[in-house]
Coordinates of C-alpha atoms in Angstrom, one line a residue:
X1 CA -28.4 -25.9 -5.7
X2 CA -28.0 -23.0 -3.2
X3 CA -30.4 -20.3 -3.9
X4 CA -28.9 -17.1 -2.1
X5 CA -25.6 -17.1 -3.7
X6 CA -24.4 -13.7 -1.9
X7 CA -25.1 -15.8 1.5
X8 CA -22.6 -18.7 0.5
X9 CA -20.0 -16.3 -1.2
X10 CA -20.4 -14.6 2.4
X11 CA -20.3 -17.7 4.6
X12 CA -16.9 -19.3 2.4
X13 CA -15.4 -16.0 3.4
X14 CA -15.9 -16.2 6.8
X15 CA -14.5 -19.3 6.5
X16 CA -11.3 -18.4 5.1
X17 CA -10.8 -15.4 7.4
X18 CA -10.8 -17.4 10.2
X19 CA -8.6 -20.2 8.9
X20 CA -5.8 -17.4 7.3
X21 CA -6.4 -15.4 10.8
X22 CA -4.8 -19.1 12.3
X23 CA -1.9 -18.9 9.9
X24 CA -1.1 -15.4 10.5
X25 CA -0.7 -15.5 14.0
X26 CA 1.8 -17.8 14.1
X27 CA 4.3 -16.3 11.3
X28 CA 5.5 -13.8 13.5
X29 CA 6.9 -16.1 16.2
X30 CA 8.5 -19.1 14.2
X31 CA 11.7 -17.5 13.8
X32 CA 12.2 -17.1 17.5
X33 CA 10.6 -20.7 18.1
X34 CA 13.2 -22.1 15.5
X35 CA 15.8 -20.6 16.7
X36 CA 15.4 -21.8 20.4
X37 CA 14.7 -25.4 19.7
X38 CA 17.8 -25.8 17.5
X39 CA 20.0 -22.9 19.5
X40 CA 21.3 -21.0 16.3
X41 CA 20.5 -17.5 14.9
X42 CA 18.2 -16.2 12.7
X43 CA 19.7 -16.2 9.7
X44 CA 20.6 -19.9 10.4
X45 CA 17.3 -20.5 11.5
X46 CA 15.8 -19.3 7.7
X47 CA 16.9 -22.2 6.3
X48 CA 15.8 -24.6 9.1
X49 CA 12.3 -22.8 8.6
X50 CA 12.8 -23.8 5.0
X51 CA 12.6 -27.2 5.5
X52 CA 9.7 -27.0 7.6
X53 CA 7.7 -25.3 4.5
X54 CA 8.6 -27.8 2.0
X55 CA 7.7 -30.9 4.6
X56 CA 4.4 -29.5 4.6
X57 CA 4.7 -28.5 0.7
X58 CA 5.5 -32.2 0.1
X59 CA 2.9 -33.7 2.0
X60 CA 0.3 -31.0 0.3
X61 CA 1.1 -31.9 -3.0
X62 CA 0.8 -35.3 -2.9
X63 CA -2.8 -34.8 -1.0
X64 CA -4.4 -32.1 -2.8
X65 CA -5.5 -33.8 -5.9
X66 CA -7.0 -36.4 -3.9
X67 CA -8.7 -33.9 -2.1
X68 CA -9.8 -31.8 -4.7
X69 CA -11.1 -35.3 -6.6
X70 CA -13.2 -36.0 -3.6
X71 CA -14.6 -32.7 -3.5
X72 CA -16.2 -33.4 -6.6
X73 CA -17.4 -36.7 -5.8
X74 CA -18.6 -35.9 -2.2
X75 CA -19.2 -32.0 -2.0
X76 CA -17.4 -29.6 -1.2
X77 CA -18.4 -29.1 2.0
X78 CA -17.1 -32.0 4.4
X79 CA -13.9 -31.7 2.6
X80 CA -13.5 -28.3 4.0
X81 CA -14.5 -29.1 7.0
X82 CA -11.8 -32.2 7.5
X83 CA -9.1 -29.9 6.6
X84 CA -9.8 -27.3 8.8
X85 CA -10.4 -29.3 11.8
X86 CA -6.8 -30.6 10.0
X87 CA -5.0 -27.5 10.3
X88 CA -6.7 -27.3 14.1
X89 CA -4.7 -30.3 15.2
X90 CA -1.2 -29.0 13.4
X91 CA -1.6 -26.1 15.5
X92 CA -1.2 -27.9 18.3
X93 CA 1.5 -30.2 17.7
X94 CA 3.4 -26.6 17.0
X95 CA 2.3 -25.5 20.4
X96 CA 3.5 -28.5 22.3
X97 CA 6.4 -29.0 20.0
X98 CA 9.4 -30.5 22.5
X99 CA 12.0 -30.5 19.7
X100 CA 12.8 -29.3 16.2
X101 CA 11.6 -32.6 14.5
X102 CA 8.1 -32.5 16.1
X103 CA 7.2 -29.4 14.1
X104 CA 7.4 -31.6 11.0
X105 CA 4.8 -33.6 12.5
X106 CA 2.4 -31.1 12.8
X107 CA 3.5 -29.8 9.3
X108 CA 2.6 -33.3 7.7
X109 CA -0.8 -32.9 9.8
X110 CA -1.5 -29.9 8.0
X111 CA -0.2 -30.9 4.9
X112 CA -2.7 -33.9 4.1
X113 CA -5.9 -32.3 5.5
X114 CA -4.5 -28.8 4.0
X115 CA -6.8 -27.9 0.9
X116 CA -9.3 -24.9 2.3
X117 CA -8.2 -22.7 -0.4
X118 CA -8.4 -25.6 -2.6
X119 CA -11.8 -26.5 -1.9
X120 CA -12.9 -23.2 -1.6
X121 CA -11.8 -22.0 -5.0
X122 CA -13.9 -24.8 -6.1
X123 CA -16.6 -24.0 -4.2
X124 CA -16.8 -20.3 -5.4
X125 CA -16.5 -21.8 -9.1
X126 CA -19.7 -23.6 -7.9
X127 CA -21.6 -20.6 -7.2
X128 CA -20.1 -18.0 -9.1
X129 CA -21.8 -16.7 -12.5
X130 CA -19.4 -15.9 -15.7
X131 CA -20.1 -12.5 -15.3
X132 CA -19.2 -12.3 -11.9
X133 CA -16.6 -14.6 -11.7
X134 CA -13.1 -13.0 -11.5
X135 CA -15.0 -10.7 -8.5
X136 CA -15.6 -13.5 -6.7
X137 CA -12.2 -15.4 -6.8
X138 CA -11.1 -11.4 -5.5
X139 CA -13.0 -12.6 -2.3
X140 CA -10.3 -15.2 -1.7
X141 CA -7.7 -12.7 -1.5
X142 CA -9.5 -10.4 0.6
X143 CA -10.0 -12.8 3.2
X144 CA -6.9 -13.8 3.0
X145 CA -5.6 -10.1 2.8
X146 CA -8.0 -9.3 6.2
X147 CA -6.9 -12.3 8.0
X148 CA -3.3 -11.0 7.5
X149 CA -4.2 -8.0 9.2
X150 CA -5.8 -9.2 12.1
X151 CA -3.4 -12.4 12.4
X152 CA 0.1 -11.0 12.9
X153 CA -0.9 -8.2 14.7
X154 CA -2.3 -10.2 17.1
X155 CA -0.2 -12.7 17.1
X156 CA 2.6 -10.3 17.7
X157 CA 1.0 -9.2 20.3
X158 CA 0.3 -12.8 22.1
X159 CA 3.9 -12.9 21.5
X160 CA 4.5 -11.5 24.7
X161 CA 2.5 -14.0 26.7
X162 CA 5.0 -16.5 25.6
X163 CA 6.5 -17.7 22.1
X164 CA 3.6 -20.5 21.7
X165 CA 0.8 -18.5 23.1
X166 CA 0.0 -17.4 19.1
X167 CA 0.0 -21.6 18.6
X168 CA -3.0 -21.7 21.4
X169 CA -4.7 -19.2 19.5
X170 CA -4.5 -20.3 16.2
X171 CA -5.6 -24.0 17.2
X172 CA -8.5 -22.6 18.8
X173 CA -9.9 -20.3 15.8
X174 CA -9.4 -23.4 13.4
X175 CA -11.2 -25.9 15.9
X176 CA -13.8 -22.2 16.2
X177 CA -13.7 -22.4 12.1
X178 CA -14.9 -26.1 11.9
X179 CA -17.8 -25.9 14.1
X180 CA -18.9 -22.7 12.4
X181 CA -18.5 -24.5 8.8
X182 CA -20.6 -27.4 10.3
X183 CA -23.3 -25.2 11.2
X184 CA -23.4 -22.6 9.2
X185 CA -21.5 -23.8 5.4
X186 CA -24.2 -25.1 3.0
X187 CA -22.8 -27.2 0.1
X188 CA -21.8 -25.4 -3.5
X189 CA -22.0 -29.0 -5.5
X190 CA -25.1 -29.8 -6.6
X191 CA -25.5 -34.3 -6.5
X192 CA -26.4 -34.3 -10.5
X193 CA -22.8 -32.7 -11.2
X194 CA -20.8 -34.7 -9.3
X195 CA -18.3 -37.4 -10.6
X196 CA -17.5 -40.7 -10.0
X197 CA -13.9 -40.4 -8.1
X198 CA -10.5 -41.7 -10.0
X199 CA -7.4 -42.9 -8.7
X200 CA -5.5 -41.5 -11.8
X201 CA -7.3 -38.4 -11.8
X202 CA -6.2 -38.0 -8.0
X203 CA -2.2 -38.3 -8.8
X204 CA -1.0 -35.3 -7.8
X205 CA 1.5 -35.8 -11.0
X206 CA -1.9 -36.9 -12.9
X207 CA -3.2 -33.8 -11.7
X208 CA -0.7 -31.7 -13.5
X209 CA -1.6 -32.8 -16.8
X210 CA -4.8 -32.2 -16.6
X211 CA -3.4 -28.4 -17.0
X212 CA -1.9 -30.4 -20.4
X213 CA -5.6 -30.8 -21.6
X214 CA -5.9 -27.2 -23.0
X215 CA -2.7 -25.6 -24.4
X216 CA -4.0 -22.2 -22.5
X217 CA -4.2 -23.9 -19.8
X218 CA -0.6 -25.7 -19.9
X219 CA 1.3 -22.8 -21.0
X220 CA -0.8 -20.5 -18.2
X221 CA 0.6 -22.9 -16.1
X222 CA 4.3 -22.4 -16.2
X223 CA 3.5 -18.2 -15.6
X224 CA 1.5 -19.5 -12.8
X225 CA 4.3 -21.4 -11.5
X226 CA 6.9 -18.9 -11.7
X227 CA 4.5 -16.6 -10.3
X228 CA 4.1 -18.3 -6.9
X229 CA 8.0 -19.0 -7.0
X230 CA 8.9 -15.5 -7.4
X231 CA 6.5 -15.0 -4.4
X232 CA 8.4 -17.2 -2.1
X233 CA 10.9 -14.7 -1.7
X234 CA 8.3 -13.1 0.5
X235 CA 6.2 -16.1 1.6
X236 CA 8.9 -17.8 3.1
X237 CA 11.7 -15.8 4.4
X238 CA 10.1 -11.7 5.2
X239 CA 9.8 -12.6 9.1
X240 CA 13.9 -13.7 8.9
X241 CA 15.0 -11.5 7.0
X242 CA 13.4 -8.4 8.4
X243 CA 14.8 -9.6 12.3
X244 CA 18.1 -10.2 10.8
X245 CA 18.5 -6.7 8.4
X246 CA 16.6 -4.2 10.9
X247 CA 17.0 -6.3 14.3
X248 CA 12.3 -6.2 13.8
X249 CA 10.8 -7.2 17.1
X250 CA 7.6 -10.0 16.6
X251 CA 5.8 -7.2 17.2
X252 CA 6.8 -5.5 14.3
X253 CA 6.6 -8.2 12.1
X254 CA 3.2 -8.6 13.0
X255 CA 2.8 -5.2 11.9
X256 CA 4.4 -5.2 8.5
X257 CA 2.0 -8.4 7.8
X258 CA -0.8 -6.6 8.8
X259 CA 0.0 -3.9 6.6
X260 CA 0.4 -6.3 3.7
X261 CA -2.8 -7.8 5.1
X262 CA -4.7 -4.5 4.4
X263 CA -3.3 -3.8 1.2
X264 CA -4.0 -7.1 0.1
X265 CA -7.3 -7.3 1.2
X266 CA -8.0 -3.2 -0.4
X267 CA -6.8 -4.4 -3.6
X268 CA -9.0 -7.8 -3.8
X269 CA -11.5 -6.6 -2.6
X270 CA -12.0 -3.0 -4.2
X271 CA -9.3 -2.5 -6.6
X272 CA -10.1 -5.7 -8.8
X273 CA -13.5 -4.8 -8.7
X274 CA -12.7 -1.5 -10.6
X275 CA -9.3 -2.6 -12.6
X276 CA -10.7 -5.8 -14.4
X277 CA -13.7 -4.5 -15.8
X278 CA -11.8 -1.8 -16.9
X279 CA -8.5 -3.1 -18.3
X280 CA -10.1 -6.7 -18.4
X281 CA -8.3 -10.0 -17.9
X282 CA -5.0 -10.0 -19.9
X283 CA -4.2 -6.5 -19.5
X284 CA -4.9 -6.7 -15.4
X285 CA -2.7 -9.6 -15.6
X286 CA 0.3 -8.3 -17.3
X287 CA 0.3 -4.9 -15.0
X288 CA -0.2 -7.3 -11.7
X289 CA 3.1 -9.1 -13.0
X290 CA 5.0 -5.5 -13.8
X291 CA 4.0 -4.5 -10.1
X292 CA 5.4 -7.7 -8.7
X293 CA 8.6 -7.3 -10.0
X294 CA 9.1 -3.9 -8.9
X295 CA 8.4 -4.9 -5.5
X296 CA 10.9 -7.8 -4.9
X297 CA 13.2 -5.4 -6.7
X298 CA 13.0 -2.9 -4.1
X299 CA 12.9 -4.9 -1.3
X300 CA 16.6 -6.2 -2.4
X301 CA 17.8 -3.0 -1.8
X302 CA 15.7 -1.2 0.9
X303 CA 18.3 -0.1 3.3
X304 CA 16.1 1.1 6.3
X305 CA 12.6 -0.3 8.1
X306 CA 10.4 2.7 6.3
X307 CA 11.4 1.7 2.5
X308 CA 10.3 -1.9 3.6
X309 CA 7.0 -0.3 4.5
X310 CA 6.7 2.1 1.6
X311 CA 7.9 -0.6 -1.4
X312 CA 4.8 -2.9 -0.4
X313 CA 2.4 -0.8 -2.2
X314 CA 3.8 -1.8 -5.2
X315 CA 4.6 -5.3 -4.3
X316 CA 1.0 -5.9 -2.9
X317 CA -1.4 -3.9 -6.2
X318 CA 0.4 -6.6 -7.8
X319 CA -2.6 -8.8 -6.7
X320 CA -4.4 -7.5 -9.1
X321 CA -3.3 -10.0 -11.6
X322 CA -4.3 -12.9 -9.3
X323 CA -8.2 -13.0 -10.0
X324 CA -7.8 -12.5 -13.4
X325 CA -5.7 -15.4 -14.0
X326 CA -7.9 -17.6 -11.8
X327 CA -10.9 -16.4 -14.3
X328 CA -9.2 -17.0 -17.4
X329 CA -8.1 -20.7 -15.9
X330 CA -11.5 -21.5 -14.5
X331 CA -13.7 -20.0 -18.3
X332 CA -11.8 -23.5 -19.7
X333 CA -13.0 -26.2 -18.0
X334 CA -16.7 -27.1 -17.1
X335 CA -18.6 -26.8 -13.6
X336 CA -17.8 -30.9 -12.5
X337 CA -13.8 -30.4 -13.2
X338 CA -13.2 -27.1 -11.1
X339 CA -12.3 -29.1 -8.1
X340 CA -9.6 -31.4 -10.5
X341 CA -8.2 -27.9 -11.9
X342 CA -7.8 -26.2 -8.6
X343 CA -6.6 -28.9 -7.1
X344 CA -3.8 -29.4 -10.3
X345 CA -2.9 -25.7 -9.5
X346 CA -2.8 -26.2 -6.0
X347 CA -0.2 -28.9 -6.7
X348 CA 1.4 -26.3 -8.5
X349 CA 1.6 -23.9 -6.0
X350 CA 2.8 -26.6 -3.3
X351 CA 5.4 -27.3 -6.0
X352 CA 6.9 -23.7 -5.7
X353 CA 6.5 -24.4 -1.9
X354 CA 8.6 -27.0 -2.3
X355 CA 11.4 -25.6 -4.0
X356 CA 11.2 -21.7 -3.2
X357 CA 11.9 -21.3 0.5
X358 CA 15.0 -23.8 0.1
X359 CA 16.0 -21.8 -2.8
X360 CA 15.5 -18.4 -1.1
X361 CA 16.4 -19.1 1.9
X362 CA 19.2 -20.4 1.9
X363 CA 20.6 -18.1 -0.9
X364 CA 19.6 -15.4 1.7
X365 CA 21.6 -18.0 4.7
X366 CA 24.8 -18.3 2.4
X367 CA 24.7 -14.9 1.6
X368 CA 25.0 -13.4 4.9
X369 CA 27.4 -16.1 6.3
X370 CA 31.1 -15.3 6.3
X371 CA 31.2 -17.4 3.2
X372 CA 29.5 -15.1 0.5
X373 CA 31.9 -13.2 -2.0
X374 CA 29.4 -10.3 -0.8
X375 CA 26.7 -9.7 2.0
X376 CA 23.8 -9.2 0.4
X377 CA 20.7 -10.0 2.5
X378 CA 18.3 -8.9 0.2
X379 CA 19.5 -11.7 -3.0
X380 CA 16.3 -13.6 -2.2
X381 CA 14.4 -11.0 -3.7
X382 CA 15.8 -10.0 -6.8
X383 CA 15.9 -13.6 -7.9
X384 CA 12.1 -13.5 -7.1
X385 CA 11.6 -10.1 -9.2
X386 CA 13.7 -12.1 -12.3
X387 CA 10.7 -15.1 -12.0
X388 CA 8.1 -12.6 -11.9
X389 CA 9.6 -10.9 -15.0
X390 CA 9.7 -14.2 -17.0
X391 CA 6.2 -14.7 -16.0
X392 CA 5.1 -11.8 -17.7
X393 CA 6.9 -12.3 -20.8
X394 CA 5.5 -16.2 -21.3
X395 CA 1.9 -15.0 -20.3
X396 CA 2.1 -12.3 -23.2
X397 CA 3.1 -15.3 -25.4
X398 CA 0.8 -17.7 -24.7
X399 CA -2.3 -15.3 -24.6
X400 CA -1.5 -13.5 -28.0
X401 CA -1.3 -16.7 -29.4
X402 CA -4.5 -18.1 -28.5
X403 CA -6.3 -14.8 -29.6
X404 CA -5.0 -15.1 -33.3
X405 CA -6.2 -19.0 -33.1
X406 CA -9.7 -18.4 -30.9
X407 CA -11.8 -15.1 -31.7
X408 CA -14.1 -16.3 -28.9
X409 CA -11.6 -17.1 -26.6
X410 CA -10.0 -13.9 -27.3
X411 CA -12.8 -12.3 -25.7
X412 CA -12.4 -14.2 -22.5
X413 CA -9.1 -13.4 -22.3
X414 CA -9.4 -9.7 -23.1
X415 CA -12.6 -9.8 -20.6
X416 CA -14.9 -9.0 -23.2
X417 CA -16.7 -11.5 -22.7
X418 CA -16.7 -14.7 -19.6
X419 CA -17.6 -18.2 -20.9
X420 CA -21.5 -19.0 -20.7
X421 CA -22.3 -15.1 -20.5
X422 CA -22.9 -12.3 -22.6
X423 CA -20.4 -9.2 -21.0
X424 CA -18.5 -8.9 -18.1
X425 CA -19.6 -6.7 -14.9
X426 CA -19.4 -3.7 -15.1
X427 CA -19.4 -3.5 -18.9

């Protein structure tokens, strides 16, 4: 059992900052790259980048139960380590990448070694008190929102030592990552809660009924779904779109991400902390959602580079709804199934991964080709801001029914009170 809890929570972030850092520095450039190695424009090249997503997507739903399985059997620990020293190697098989097709193989690298936010979500279940919970899984998105603002920019910047200099970089702060995770990452998983591992439980279509085995949980599920669809709008096609509508150098790009990165990160970090002991779970949730979808509905009609800047304020406070849903998900199920759950929602996520960038993408390819009835670049995101919207109304559903049935799970849901615990922080 780890005694200093604050020390693990710290070291797991560390972790993640690093490993997202990787990611981000490479976003800016893969349009470019793309577009070079197949010889077609941007906008053409969305759609190509699509399929790279979803190869990876594929590969990371198939291999994320199994992972998340043997995270409970083995510790989370060397898990986290493989898949970073994983995502090392796909980094550079993108940086040495001849043709088009070899980025898939460094895609499918990444894809089957891919589960640090997987594990780590796990792990911070691990270590994380009721009361203290939905703070902690904030921690996830800061790192991830303070790698984005360090990533991009920089890799914007490397950007102009040569299109795979940010490849280089990336490989070597995930190869960095794993030695630092060997040294320095105690384990979360205590030996006497651990489980024997299971072939069916590690299905990644297995996987998603486990989020059958509470009705919260299964009808949370299709909100969270549709959340991280609506999401792709962004995820997948910002760095295209924003070169193809305002002609953004990789520079720039990197510095819109970074900007999202510090948002992101301000919001996990310090406006969770203040907004769910306040408004508490459900209501955090529902005005996350709201913010969401005025976001993606902006961005479909910004016109010039500063409304693109301005209208992720509200797109990114959306966040707020993220830890709140992750606490509400992780109150059901006890400490040796966290690592099934996460990784079920993970294959959820790589689901949406799957699907969204084709969908978006190439609505947002057809609908600037000569083709379209209309040019309307931004179509992507208004279909996004429609999934976000649907999210919010099924969430609203599902929760005020389970508070007429449950009076006690009513109080988890409200953030009254956390599973195990008598109030939540700050209360």
């Amino acid at each position: 059992m780890i005694k200093d809890r604050k020390a693990a929570i710290g070291f797991i972030f560390i972790t993640l900052l690093i490993d997202v850092m990787g990611w981000g520095l490479i976003i800016p450039v893969m349009p470019d790259l793309i577009g070079q190695l197949k010889n077609i424009p941007v906008n053409e090249a969305s759609a190509s980048g699509a399929w790279l997503l979803s190869a990876y997507a594929v590969t990371q739903f198939i291999c994320a139960p199994l992972v998340g399985n043997l995270s409970d059997k083995y510790g989370r620990r060397p898990i986290l380590l493989i898949s970073l020293l994983g995502f090392g190697i796909d980094y550079l098989f993108l940086a040495l990448a001849p043709t088009y097709g070899w980025l898939f193989v460094g895609r499918i690298i990444a894809g089957i070694t891919g589960a640090s936010f997987t594990t780590a979500s796990a792990y911070i279940a691990d270590v994380s008190t009721p009361e203290n919970r939905a703070k902690n899984f904030g921690m996830i998105g800061a790192a991830f929102g303070l790698g984005f603002v360090i990533g991009p920019a920089l890799g914007g910047l490397l950007a102009g030592l040569g299109i795979r200099a940010p490849f280089y970089a990336a490989a070597c702060l995930c190869l960095l990552n794993c030695i630092y995770g060997y040294f320095m990452l105690p384990e979360s998983l205590p030996v006497e809660n651990r489980r024997p591992f299971s072939w069916k439980r590690a299905n990644p279509f297995g996987s998603l009924k486990f989020l059958q085995s509470h009705p919260t949980i299964a009808g949370l599920a299709v909100a969270f779904f549709l959340i991280y669809l609506g999401a792709q709008a962004v995820q997948g096609n910002w760095s295209f779109f924003v070169m193809y509508r305002f002609g953004w150098s990789e520079a720039l790009v990197g510095i819109s991400l970074a900007v999202v990165g510090l948002l992101v990160g301000l919001v996990q970090a310090g406006l969770t902390r203040v907004v769910n002991p306040k408004l508490g779970n459900e209501k955090s949730i529902y005005l996350g959602l709201i913010l969401y979808t005025i976001g993606l509905t902006l961005f479909a009609f910004a016109s010039t580079t500063w409304m693109m800047f301005l209208f992720l304020i509200p797109y990114c406070l959306g966040g707020i709804c993220g830890p709140s849903l992750q606490a509400v998900l992780a109150g059901h199920v006890p400490s040796n199934e966290q690592g099934e759950m996460q990784g079920a929602l993970t294959s959820l996520m790589s689901l949406t991964t799957i699907i969204g960038p084709l969908v978006m993408n190439n609505l947002f390819k057809y609908f600037t080709s000569a083709d379209a009835p209309i040019h309307f670049p931004g179509v992507h995101f208004l279909v996004g801001a429609v999934c976000m919207l649907i999210s919010v109304i099924i969430t609203r559903n599902v929760l005020s029914r389970e508070k007429k049935e449950d009076p006690e799970l009513a109080k988890l849901i409200e953030g009254v009170v956390q599973p195990g615990g008598d109030a939540v922080a700050g209360h």
